[in-house]
Short mmCIF file of C-alpha atoms in Angstrom, two decimals:
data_model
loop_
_atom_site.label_atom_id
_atom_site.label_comp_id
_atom_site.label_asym_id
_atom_site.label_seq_id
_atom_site.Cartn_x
_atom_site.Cartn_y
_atom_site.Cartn_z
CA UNK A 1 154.32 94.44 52.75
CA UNK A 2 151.45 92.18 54.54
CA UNK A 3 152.13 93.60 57.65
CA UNK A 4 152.25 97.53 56.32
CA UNK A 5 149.13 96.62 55.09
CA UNK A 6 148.25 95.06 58.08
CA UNK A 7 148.91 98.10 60.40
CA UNK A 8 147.05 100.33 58.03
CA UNK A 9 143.90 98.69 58.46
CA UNK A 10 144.22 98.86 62.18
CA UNK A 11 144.90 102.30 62.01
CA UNK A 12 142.13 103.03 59.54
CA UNK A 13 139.49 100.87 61.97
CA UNK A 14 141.07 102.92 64.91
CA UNK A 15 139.97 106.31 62.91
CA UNK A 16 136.73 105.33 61.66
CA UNK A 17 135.81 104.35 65.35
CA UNK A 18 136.86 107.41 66.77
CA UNK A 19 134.82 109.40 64.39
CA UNK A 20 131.61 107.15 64.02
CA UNK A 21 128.12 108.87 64.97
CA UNK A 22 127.82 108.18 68.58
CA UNK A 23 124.65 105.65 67.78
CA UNK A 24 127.31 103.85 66.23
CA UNK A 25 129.74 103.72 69.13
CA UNK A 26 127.28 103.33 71.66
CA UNK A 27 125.77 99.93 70.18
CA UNK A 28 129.49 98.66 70.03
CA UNK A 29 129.31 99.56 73.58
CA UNK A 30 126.75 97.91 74.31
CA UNK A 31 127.55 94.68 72.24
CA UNK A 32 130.72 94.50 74.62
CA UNK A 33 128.49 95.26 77.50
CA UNK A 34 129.55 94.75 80.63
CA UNK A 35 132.64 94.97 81.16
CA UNK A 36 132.96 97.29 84.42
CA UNK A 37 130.96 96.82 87.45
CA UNK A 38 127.20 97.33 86.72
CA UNK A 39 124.72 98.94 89.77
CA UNK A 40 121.31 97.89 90.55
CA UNK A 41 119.69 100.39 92.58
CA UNK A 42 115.89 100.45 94.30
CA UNK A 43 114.08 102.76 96.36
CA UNK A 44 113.64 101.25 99.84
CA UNK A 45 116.03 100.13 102.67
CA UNK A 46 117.75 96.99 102.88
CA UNK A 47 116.68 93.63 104.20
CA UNK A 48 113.27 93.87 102.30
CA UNK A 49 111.85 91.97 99.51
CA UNK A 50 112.70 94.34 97.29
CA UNK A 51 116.51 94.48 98.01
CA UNK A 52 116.60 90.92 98.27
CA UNK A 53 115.52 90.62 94.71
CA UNK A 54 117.52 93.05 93.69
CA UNK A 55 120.59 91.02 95.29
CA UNK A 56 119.23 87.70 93.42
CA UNK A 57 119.68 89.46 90.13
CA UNK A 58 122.89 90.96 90.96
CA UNK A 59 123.89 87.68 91.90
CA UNK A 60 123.10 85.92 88.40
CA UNK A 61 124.67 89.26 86.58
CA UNK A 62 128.08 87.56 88.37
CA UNK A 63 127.82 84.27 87.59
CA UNK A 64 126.37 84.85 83.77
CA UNK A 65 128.37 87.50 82.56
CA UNK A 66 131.45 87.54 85.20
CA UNK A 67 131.10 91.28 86.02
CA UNK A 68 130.81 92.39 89.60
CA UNK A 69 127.04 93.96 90.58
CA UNK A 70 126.33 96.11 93.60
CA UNK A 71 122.93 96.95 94.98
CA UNK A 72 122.23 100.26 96.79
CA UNK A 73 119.35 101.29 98.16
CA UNK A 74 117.98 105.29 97.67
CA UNK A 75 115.33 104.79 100.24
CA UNK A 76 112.89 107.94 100.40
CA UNK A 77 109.14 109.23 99.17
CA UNK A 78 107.69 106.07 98.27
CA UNK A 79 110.47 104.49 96.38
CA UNK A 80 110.81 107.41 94.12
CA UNK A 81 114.03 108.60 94.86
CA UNK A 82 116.03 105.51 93.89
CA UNK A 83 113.61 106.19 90.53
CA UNK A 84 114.64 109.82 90.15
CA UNK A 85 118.62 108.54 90.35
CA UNK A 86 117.98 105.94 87.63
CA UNK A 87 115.99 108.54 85.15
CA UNK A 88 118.95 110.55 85.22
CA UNK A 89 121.74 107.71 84.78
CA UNK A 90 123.48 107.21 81.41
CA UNK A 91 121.93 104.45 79.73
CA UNK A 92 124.53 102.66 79.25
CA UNK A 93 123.40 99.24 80.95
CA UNK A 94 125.64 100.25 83.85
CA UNK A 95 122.83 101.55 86.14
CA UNK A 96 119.65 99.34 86.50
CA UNK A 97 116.67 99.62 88.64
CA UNK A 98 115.13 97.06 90.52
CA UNK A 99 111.32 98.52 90.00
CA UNK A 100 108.74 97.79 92.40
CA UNK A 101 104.77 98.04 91.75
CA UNK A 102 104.66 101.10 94.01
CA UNK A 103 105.98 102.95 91.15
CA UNK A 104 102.82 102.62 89.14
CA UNK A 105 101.10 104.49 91.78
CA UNK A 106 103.68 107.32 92.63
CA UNK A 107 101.80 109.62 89.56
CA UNK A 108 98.31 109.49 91.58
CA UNK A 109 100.06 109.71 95.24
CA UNK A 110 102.70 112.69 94.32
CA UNK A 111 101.48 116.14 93.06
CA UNK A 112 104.83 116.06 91.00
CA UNK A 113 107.58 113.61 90.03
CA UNK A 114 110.74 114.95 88.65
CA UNK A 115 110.67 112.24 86.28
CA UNK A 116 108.59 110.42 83.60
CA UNK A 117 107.11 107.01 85.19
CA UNK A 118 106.83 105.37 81.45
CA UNK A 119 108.90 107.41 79.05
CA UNK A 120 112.18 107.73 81.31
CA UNK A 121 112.60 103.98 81.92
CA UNK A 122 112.88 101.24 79.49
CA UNK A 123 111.87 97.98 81.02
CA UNK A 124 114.01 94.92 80.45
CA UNK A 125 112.12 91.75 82.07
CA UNK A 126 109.29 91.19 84.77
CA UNK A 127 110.96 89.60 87.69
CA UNK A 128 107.73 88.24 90.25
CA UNK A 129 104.85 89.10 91.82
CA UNK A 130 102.59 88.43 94.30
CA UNK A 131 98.89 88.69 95.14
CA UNK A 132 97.81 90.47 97.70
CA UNK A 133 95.40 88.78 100.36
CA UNK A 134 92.22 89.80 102.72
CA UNK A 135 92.74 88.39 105.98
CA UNK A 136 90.22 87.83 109.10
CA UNK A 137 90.67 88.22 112.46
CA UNK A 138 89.00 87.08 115.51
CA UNK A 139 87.13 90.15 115.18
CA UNK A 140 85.42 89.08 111.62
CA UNK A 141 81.66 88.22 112.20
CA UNK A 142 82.16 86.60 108.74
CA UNK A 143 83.99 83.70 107.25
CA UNK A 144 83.87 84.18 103.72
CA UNK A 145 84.07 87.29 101.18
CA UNK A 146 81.16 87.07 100.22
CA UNK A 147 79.92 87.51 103.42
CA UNK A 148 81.99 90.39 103.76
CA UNK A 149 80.76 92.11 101.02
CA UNK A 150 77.36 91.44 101.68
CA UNK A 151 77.91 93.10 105.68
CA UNK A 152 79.64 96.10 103.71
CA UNK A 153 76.91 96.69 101.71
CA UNK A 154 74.38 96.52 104.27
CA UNK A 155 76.70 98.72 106.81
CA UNK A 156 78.29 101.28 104.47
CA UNK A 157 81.56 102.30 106.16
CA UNK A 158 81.38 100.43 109.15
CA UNK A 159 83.46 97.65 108.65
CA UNK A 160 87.14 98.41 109.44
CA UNK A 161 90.10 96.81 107.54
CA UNK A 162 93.87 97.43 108.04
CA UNK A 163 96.29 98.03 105.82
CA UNK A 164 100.13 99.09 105.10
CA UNK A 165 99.34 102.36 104.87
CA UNK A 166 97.71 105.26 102.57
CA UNK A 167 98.57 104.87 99.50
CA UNK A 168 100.05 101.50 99.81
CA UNK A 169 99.52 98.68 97.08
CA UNK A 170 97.23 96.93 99.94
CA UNK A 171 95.46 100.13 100.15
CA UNK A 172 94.66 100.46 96.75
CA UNK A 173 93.65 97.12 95.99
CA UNK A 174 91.37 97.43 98.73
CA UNK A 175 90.08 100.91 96.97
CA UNK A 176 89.43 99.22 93.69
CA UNK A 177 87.72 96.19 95.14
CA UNK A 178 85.29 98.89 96.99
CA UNK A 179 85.22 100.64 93.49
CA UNK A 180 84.60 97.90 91.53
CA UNK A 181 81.87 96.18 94.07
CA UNK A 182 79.92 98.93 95.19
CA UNK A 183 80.68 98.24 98.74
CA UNK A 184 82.46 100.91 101.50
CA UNK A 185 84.96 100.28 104.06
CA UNK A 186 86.70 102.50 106.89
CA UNK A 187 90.34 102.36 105.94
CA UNK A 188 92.22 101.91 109.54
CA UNK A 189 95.94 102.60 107.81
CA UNK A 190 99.15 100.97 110.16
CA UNK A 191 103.12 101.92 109.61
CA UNK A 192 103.25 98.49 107.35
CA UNK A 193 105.22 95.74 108.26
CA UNK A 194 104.04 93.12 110.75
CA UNK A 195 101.93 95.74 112.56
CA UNK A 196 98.34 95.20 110.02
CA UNK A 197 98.37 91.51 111.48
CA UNK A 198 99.14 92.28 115.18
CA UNK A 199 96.16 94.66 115.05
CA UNK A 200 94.22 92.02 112.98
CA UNK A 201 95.21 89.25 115.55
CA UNK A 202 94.51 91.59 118.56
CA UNK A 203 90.94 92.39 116.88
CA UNK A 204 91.27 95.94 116.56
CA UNK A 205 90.35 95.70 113.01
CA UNK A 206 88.03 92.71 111.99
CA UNK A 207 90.07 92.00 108.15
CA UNK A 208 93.28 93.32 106.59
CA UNK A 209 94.35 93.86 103.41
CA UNK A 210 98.07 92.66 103.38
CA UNK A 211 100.52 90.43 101.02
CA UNK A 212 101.01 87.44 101.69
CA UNK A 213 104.60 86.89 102.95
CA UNK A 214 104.85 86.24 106.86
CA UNK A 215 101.27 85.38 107.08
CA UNK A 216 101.77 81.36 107.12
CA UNK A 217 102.49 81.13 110.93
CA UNK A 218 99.61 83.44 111.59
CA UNK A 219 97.53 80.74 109.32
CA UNK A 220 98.95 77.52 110.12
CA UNK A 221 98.36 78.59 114.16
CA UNK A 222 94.74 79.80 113.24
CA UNK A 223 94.72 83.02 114.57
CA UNK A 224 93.91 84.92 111.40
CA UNK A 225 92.37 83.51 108.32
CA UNK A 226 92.89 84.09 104.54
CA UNK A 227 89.15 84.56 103.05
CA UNK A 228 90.60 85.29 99.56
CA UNK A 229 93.56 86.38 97.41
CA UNK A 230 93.15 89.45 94.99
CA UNK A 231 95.08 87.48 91.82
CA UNK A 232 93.13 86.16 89.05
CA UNK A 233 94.49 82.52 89.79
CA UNK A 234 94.83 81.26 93.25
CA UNK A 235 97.89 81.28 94.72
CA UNK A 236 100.01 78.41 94.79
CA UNK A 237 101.18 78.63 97.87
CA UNK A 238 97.68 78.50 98.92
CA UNK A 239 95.56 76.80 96.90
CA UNK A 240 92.44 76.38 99.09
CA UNK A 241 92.00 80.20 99.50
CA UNK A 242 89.74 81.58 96.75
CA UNK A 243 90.14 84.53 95.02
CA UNK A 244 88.31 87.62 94.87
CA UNK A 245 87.75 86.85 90.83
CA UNK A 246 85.97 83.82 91.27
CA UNK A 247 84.01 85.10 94.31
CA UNK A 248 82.75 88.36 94.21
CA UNK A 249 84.53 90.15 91.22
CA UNK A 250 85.44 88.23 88.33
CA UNK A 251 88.56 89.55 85.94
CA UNK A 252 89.72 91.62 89.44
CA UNK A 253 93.73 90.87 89.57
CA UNK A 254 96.19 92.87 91.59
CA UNK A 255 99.31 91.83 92.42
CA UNK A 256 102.35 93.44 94.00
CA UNK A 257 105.00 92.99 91.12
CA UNK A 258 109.12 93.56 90.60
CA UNK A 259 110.38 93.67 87.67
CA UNK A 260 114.22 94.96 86.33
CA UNK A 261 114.61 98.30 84.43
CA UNK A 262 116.60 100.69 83.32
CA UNK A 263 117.06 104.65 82.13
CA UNK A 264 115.61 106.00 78.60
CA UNK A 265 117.50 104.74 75.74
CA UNK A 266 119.13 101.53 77.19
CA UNK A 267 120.56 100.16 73.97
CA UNK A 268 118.84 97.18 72.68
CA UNK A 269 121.91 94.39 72.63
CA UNK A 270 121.86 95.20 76.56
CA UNK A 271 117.95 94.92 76.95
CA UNK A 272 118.02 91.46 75.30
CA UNK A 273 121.01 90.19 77.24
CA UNK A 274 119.10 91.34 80.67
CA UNK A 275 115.40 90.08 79.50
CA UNK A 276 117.91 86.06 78.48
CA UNK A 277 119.59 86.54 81.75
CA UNK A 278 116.24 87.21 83.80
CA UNK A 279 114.45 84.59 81.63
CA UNK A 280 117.30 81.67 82.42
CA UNK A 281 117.11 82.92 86.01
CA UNK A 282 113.20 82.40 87.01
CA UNK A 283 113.41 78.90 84.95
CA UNK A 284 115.94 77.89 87.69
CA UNK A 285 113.82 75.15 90.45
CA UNK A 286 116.21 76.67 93.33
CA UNK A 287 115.35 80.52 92.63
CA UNK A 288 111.58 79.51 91.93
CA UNK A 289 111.44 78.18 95.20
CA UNK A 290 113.24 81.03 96.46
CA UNK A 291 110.82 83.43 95.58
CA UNK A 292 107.76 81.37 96.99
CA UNK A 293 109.97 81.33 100.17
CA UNK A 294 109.03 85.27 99.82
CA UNK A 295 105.31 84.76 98.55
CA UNK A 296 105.94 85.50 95.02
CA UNK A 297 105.78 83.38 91.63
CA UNK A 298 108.52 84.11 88.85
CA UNK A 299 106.77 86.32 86.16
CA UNK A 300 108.15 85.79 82.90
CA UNK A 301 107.99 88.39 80.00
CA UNK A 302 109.49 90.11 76.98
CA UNK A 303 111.06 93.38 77.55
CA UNK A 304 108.38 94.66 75.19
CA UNK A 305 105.64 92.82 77.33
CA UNK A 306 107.00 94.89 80.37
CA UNK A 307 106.97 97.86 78.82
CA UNK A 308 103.28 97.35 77.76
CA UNK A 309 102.32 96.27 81.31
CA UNK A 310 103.77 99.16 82.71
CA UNK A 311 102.32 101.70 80.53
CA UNK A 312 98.89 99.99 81.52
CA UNK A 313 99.60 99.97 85.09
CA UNK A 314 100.21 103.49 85.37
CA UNK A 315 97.75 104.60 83.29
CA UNK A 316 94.97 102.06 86.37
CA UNK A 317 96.38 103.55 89.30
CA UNK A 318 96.41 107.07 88.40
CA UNK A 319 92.56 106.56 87.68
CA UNK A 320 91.80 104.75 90.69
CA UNK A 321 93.58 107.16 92.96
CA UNK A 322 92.12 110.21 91.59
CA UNK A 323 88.33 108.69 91.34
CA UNK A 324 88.99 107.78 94.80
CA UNK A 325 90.22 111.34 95.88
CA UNK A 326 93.28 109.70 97.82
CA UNK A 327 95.23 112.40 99.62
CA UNK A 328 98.67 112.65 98.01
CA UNK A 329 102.11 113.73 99.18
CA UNK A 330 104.48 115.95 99.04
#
């Protein structure tokens, strides 16, 4: 008799699952989540910092939850195409997207995105950032920012400074510091990578706007200088180097950033277990250190923090872009 009654209760659990409302299936889903191999995909190719975070967080998915997670990279049109994949991905917690600050900006930059920068992602945890940094050259007839400014102002546009390229987050920290100081430049935009400080160090252009990472053996050797890093708080892998808040702008902060997303909807048992897993993760002395090895600093948030902060973000760089008629692709 116990087990009859036994086997009908299974059965009668077995039904009432099948025919729950598919909220209600999907958040036992996601209670059980993961249980299959998850994906963490990003926009740009591989070796960067951006899939080398993205490999550092599918690394602690492992070891936390013992599920296997890939990283591919959908490099193409700013990042945006490894966006576009994500937007359209179930949200199941099985497709995740290693979000990088360029995002922010693809709005201004692109006359049309075939996806919702805000309201098609739901953001999980901030991962890191890091400040972005003006850098002299032999070429620099000045040896502070202040200085710079002050030459700026007094030669509108004639004062050249490097950068990654049009459009790029050195770019347009450069455009809101001119924006925000009443100062002009002559944007000299490279291809990125190492080629801003070869042109710095070479004195075509007298200063650079650039990030941080791979600039130590160019300062240690003393053929470029930092004059100042655009964060609100110096940087600690450079503490002597001022920043443009307590110098010439105060409140300015920009930062490159990273942070860990996924599609519209993700269910909320998965966005906590992400945010605890990304939290546990940057509190770890051996990935900290890691990610100053890259010129970043762990950022820690709520999901609901991130969400906030990108909202905001977007909402900047749109402005800035526009006010500063930036040409935009595609």
């Amino acid at each position: 008799m116990n087990r009859r009654r036994f086997h009908r209760r299974v059965l009668v659990a077995a039904v009432a699952a099948a025919f729950a409302p598919p909220f209600v299936r999907a958040q036992a889903q996601a209670t059980a989540w993961p249980n299959k191999t998850v994906r963490i995909v990003h926009g740009f190719t591989a070796g960067g910092p951006v899939d080398a975070l993205a490999r550092l967080v599918a690394q602690q998915i492992t070891e936390r939850f013992g599920q296997q997670a890939i990283v591919e990279g959908k490099p193409g049109a700013g990042g945006t195409l490894g966006a576009q994949f994500v937007a359209r991905s179930e949200p199941d917690g099985y497709t995740l997207f290693l979000m990088a600050s360029g995002h922010s900006a693809a709005p201004g930059l692109y006359k049309s995105l075939p996806f919702d920068p805000v309201g098609d992602f739901t953001m999980t945890a901030m991962v890191a950032r890091s400040p972005f940094a003006i850098i002299g050259g032999p070429a620099a007839t000045f040896a502070t920012v202040q200085e710079m400014v002050a030459k700026a102002k007094a030669e509108p546009g004639k004062v050249d400074y490097g950068s990654g390229g049009i459009g790029s987050g050195m770019h347009l920290a450069a455009v809101l510091m001119q924006s925000r100081g009443g100062f002009e430049l002559n944007h000299v935009p490279y291809k990125g990578g190492s080629a801003p400080a070869l042109a710095a160090i070479a004195g075509e252009v007298p200063i650079i706007f650039t990030s941080m990472a791979g600039m130590s053996q160019h300062l240690q050797s003393g053929k470029l200088r930092a004059l100042a890093v655009t964060s609100k708080q110096r940087f600690a892998l450079a503490p002597n180097v001022p920043t443009v808040a307590e110098t010439v702008l105060p409140d300015f902060d920009v930062s490159a950033w990273y942070a860990l997303a996924g599609p519209k909807g993700l269910p909320a048992p998965v966005v906590a277990r992400l945010n605890e897993m990304v939290q546990a993760m940057l509190a770890k002395p051996e990935i900290a250190d890691g990610l100053r090895a890259q010129a970043a600093i762990p950022w820690p948030a709520s999901a609901a923090e991130a969400q906030a902060f990108l909202a905001a973000d977007v909402v900047r760089w749109t402005k800035v872009i526009a006010e500063a008629k930036i040409v935009v692709a595609g």
